[in-house]
JSON list of C-alpha atoms in Angstrom, two decimals:
[
{"chain": "R", "resi": 974, "resn": "MET", "atom": "CA", "xyz": [66.96, 114.48, 104.34]},
{"chain": "R", "resi": 975, "resn": "ALA", "atom": "CA", "xyz": [69.95, 113.46, 106.47]},
{"chain": "R", "resi": 976, "resn": "GLU", "atom": "CA", "xyz": [70.32, 115.12, 109.85]},
{"chain": "R", "resi": 977, "resn": "LYS", "atom": "CA", "xyz": [73.40, 117.33, 110.16]},
{"chain": "R", "resi": 978, "resn": "ILE", "atom": "CA", "xyz": [75.68, 116.26, 113.00]},
{"chain": "R", "resi": 979, "resn": "ALA", "atom": "CA", "xyz": [77.32, 118.99, 115.10]},
{"chain": "R", "resi": 980, "resn": "PRO", "atom": "CA", "xyz": [81.10, 119.10, 114.79]},
{"chain": "R", "resi": 981, "resn": "THR", "atom": "CA", "xyz": [83.21, 117.54, 117.52]},
{"chain": "R", "resi": 982, "resn": "LYS", "atom": "CA", "xyz": [84.66, 120.22, 119.80]},
{"chain": "R", "resi": 983, "resn": "ILE", "atom": "CA", "xyz": [88.05, 120.49, 121.48]},
{"chain": "R", "resi": 984, "resn": "SER", "atom": "CA", "xyz": [88.90, 122.32, 124.71]},
{"chain": "R", "resi": 985, "resn": "GLU", "atom": "CA", "xyz": [92.03, 124.38, 125.21]},
{"chain": "R", "resi": 986, "resn": "GLU", "atom": "CA", "xyz": [93.25, 121.81, 127.73]},
{"chain": "R", "resi": 987, "resn": "GLU", "atom": "CA", "xyz": [92.88, 118.99, 125.19]},
{"chain": "R", "resi": 988, "resn": "PHE", "atom": "CA", "xyz": [94.56, 121.04, 122.45]},
{"chain": "R", "resi": 989, "resn": "ALA", "atom": "CA", "xyz": [97.43, 121.96, 124.79]},
{"chain": "R", "resi": 990, "resn": "LYS", "atom": "CA", "xyz": [97.92, 118.25, 125.64]},
{"chain": "R", "resi": 991, "resn": "LEU", "atom": "CA", "xyz": [98.06, 117.31, 121.95]},
{"chain": "R", "resi": 992, "resn": "CYS", "atom": "CA", "xyz": [100.59, 120.05, 121.22]},
{"chain": "R", "resi": 993, "resn": "GLY", "atom": "CA", "xyz": [102.62, 119.17, 124.33]},
{"chain": "R", "resi": 994, "resn": "GLY", "atom": "CA", "xyz": [102.71, 115.48, 123.45]},
{"chain": "R", "resi": 995, "resn": "ILE", "atom": "CA", "xyz": [103.92, 116.22, 119.93]},
{"chain": "R", "resi": 996, "resn": "PHE", "atom": "CA", "xyz": [106.54, 118.61, 121.32]},
{"chain": "R", "resi": 997, "resn": "GLU", "atom": "CA", "xyz": [107.77, 116.00, 123.83]},
{"chain": "R", "resi": 998, "resn": "ASP", "atom": "CA", "xyz": [108.12, 113.42, 121.04]},
{"chain": "R", "resi": 999, "resn": "ARG", "atom": "CA", "xyz": [109.61, 115.88, 118.51]},
{"chain": "R", "resi": 1000, "resn": "GLU", "atom": "CA", "xyz": [113.00, 114.16, 118.24]},
{"chain": "R", "resi": 1001, "resn": "ILE", "atom": "CA", "xyz": [111.39, 110.83, 117.32]},
{"chain": "R", "resi": 1002, "resn": "ILE", "atom": "CA", "xyz": [108.93, 112.55, 114.98]},
{"chain": "R", "resi": 1003, "resn": "TRP", "atom": "CA", "xyz": [111.75, 114.40, 113.20]},
{"chain": "R", "resi": 1004, "resn": "LYS", "atom": "CA", "xyz": [113.83, 111.24, 112.95]},
{"chain": "R", "resi": 1005, "resn": "HIS", "atom": "CA", "xyz": [111.05, 109.27, 111.26]},
{"chain": "R", "resi": 1006, "resn": "ASN", "atom": "CA", "xyz": [109.87, 112.14, 109.02]},
{"chain": "R", "resi": 1007, "resn": "PRO", "atom": "CA", "xyz": [113.07, 113.66, 107.60]},
{"chain": "R", "resi": 1008, "resn": "ILE", "atom": "CA", "xyz": [111.45, 115.53, 104.70]},
{"chain": "R", "resi": 1009, "resn": "GLY", "atom": "CA", "xyz": [110.71, 119.19, 105.40]},
{"chain": "R", "resi": 1010, "resn": "THR", "atom": "CA", "xyz": [111.69, 121.61, 108.11]},
{"chain": "R", "resi": 1011, "resn": "ARG", "atom": "CA", "xyz": [111.26, 120.70, 111.75]},
{"chain": "R", "resi": 1012, "resn": "GLU", "atom": "CA", "xyz": [108.42, 123.21, 112.05]},
{"chain": "R", "resi": 1013, "resn": "GLU", "atom": "CA", "xyz": [106.66, 121.75, 108.99]},
{"chain": "R", "resi": 1014, "resn": "ILE", "atom": "CA", "xyz": [106.93, 118.24, 110.37]},
{"chain": "R", "resi": 1015, "resn": "LEU", "atom": "CA", "xyz": [105.48, 119.14, 113.79]},
{"chain": "R", "resi": 1016, "resn": "LEU", "atom": "CA", "xyz": [102.62, 121.13, 112.27]},
{"chain": "R", "resi": 1017, "resn": "TRP", "atom": "CA", "xyz": [101.94, 118.32, 109.77]},
{"chain": "R", "resi": 1018, "resn": "MET", "atom": "CA", "xyz": [101.76, 115.90, 112.70]},
{"chain": "R", "resi": 1019, "resn": "LEU", "atom": "CA", "xyz": [99.35, 118.22, 114.55]},
{"chain": "R", "resi": 1020, "resn": "VAL", "atom": "CA", "xyz": [97.09, 118.46, 111.48]},
{"chain": "R", "resi": 1021, "resn": "SER", "atom": "CA", "xyz": [97.04, 114.66, 111.24]},
{"chain": "R", "resi": 1022, "resn": "VAL", "atom": "CA", "xyz": [96.29, 114.24, 114.93]},
{"chain": "R", "resi": 1023, "resn": "LEU", "atom": "CA", "xyz": [93.48, 116.81, 114.82]},
{"chain": "R", "resi": 1024, "resn": "VAL", "atom": "CA", "xyz": [91.87, 115.14, 111.80]},
{"chain": "R", "resi": 1025, "resn": "SER", "atom": "CA", "xyz": [91.78, 111.87, 113.71]},
{"chain": "R", "resi": 1026, "resn": "TYR", "atom": "CA", "xyz": [90.97, 113.33, 117.15]},
{"chain": "R", "resi": 1027, "resn": "LEU", "atom": "CA", "xyz": [88.04, 115.35, 115.83]},
{"chain": "R", "resi": 1028, "resn": "SER", "atom": "CA", "xyz": [86.87, 112.53, 113.52]},
{"chain": "R", "resi": 1029, "resn": "LEU", "atom": "CA", "xyz": [86.79, 114.85, 110.51]},
{"chain": "R", "resi": 1030, "resn": "GLU", "atom": "CA", "xyz": [85.00, 113.69, 107.40]},
{"chain": "R", "resi": 1031, "resn": "GLU", "atom": "CA", "xyz": [86.89, 113.85, 104.12]},
{"chain": "R", "resi": 1032, "resn": "VAL", "atom": "CA", "xyz": [85.04, 117.04, 103.11]},
{"chain": "R", "resi": 1033, "resn": "GLU", "atom": "CA", "xyz": [86.10, 118.70, 106.41]},
{"chain": "R", "resi": 1034, "resn": "THR", "atom": "CA", "xyz": [89.79, 117.86, 105.98]},
{"chain": "R", "resi": 1035, "resn": "PRO", "atom": "CA", "xyz": [92.06, 120.56, 104.49]},
{"chain": "R", "resi": 1036, "resn": "CYS", "atom": "CA", "xyz": [93.41, 119.91, 100.99]},
{"chain": "R", "resi": 1037, "resn": "PHE", "atom": "CA", "xyz": [96.81, 121.11, 99.85]},
{"chain": "R", "resi": 1038, "resn": "ASN", "atom": "CA", "xyz": [97.96, 122.25, 96.42]},
{"chain": "R", "resi": 1039, "resn": "GLY", "atom": "CA", "xyz": [101.61, 121.99, 95.52]},
{"chain": "R", "resi": 1040, "resn": "ARG", "atom": "CA", "xyz": [104.25, 121.56, 98.21]},
{"chain": "R", "resi": 1041, "resn": "PRO", "atom": "CA", "xyz": [102.88, 122.50, 101.65]},
{"chain": "R", "resi": 1042, "resn": "ASP", "atom": "CA", "xyz": [105.12, 124.50, 103.95]},
{"chain": "R", "resi": 1043, "resn": "ALA", "atom": "CA", "xyz": [104.95, 125.46, 107.62]},
{"chain": "R", "resi": 1044, "resn": "GLN", "atom": "CA", "xyz": [102.52, 128.32, 106.90]},
{"chain": "R", "resi": 1045, "resn": "THR", "atom": "CA", "xyz": [100.25, 125.95, 104.96]},
{"chain": "R", "resi": 1046, "resn": "TYR", "atom": "CA", "xyz": [100.09, 123.54, 107.90]},
{"chain": "R", "resi": 1047, "resn": "HIS", "atom": "CA", "xyz": [99.65, 126.41, 110.37]},
{"chain": "R", "resi": 1048, "resn": "ASP", "atom": "CA", "xyz": [96.70, 127.69, 108.32]},
{"chain": "R", "resi": 1049, "resn": "ALA", "atom": "CA", "xyz": [95.29, 124.15, 108.15]},
{"chain": "R", "resi": 1050, "resn": "VAL", "atom": "CA", "xyz": [95.30, 123.94, 111.96]},
{"chain": "R", "resi": 1051, "resn": "LEU", "atom": "CA", "xyz": [93.41, 127.24, 112.14]},
{"chain": "R", "resi": 1052, "resn": "PHE", "atom": "CA", "xyz": [90.95, 125.96, 109.53]},
{"chain": "R", "resi": 1053, "resn": "ILE", "atom": "CA", "xyz": [90.34, 122.73, 111.45]},
{"chain": "R", "resi": 1054, "resn": "LEU", "atom": "CA", "xyz": [89.84, 124.56, 114.75]},
{"chain": "R", "resi": 1055, "resn": "ASN", "atom": "CA", "xyz": [87.42, 127.10, 113.28]},
{"chain": "R", "resi": 1056, "resn": "GLY", "atom": "CA", "xyz": [84.08, 126.45, 114.98]},
{"chain": "R", "resi": 1057, "resn": "ARG", "atom": "CA", "xyz": [85.46, 123.50, 116.96]},
{"chain": "R", "resi": 1058, "resn": "LYS", "atom": "CA", "xyz": [86.94, 125.22, 120.03]},
{"chain": "R", "resi": 1059, "resn": "GLU", "atom": "CA", "xyz": [84.87, 124.97, 123.18]},
{"chain": "R", "resi": 1060, "resn": "PRO", "atom": "CA", "xyz": [85.08, 127.31, 124.83]},
{"chain": "R", "resi": 1061, "resn": "ASP", "atom": "CA", "xyz": [86.78, 129.59, 122.33]},
{"chain": "R", "resi": 1062, "resn": "PHE", "atom": "CA", "xyz": [90.50, 130.00, 123.03]},
{"chain": "R", "resi": 1063, "resn": "ASP", "atom": "CA", "xyz": [93.64, 131.42, 121.42]},
{"chain": "R", "resi": 1064, "resn": "GLU", "atom": "CA", "xyz": [95.48, 128.51, 119.85]},
{"chain": "R", "resi": 1065, "resn": "LYS", "atom": "CA", "xyz": [98.41, 130.69, 118.75]},
{"chain": "R", "resi": 1066, "resn": "VAL", "atom": "CA", "xyz": [100.15, 130.40, 122.14]},
{"chain": "R", "resi": 1067, "resn": "HIS", "atom": "CA", "xyz": [100.18, 126.61, 121.86]},
{"chain": "R", "resi": 1068, "resn": "LEU", "atom": "CA", "xyz": [101.31, 126.68, 118.23]},
{"chain": "R", "resi": 1069, "resn": "GLN", "atom": "CA", "xyz": [104.23, 128.95, 119.17]},
{"chain": "R", "resi": 1070, "resn": "GLU", "atom": "CA", "xyz": [105.24, 126.59, 121.98]},
{"chain": "R", "resi": 1071, "resn": "LEU", "atom": "CA", "xyz": [104.94, 123.58, 119.65]},
{"chain": "R", "resi": 1072, "resn": "THR", "atom": "CA", "xyz": [107.24, 125.09, 117.04]},
{"chain": "R", "resi": 1073, "resn": "ALA", "atom": "CA", "xyz": [109.75, 126.70, 119.44]},
{"chain": "R", "resi": 1074, "resn": "GLU", "atom": "CA", "xyz": [113.30, 125.47, 118.89]}
]
């Protein structure tokens, strides 16, 4: 039987840096991803970065039905972070800052 590997964890400092970096580059990100709202695009980028940063397996990666919106991507971030925050922190503050206009 294969040994189960513990999930990769992320600290609040690391999460804040990822969100801050995406926020700093938002104009470029929006320019190169013109489909969707600005909030959707930034949250989509965060989901993608987290999947890579945390080395998620395909079965750990959120799946989307239909046309995802900002709430879908927001929920996907929460799903990804569930059980991966060390120590536990409130990601909502960073998500609000990321999507602030």
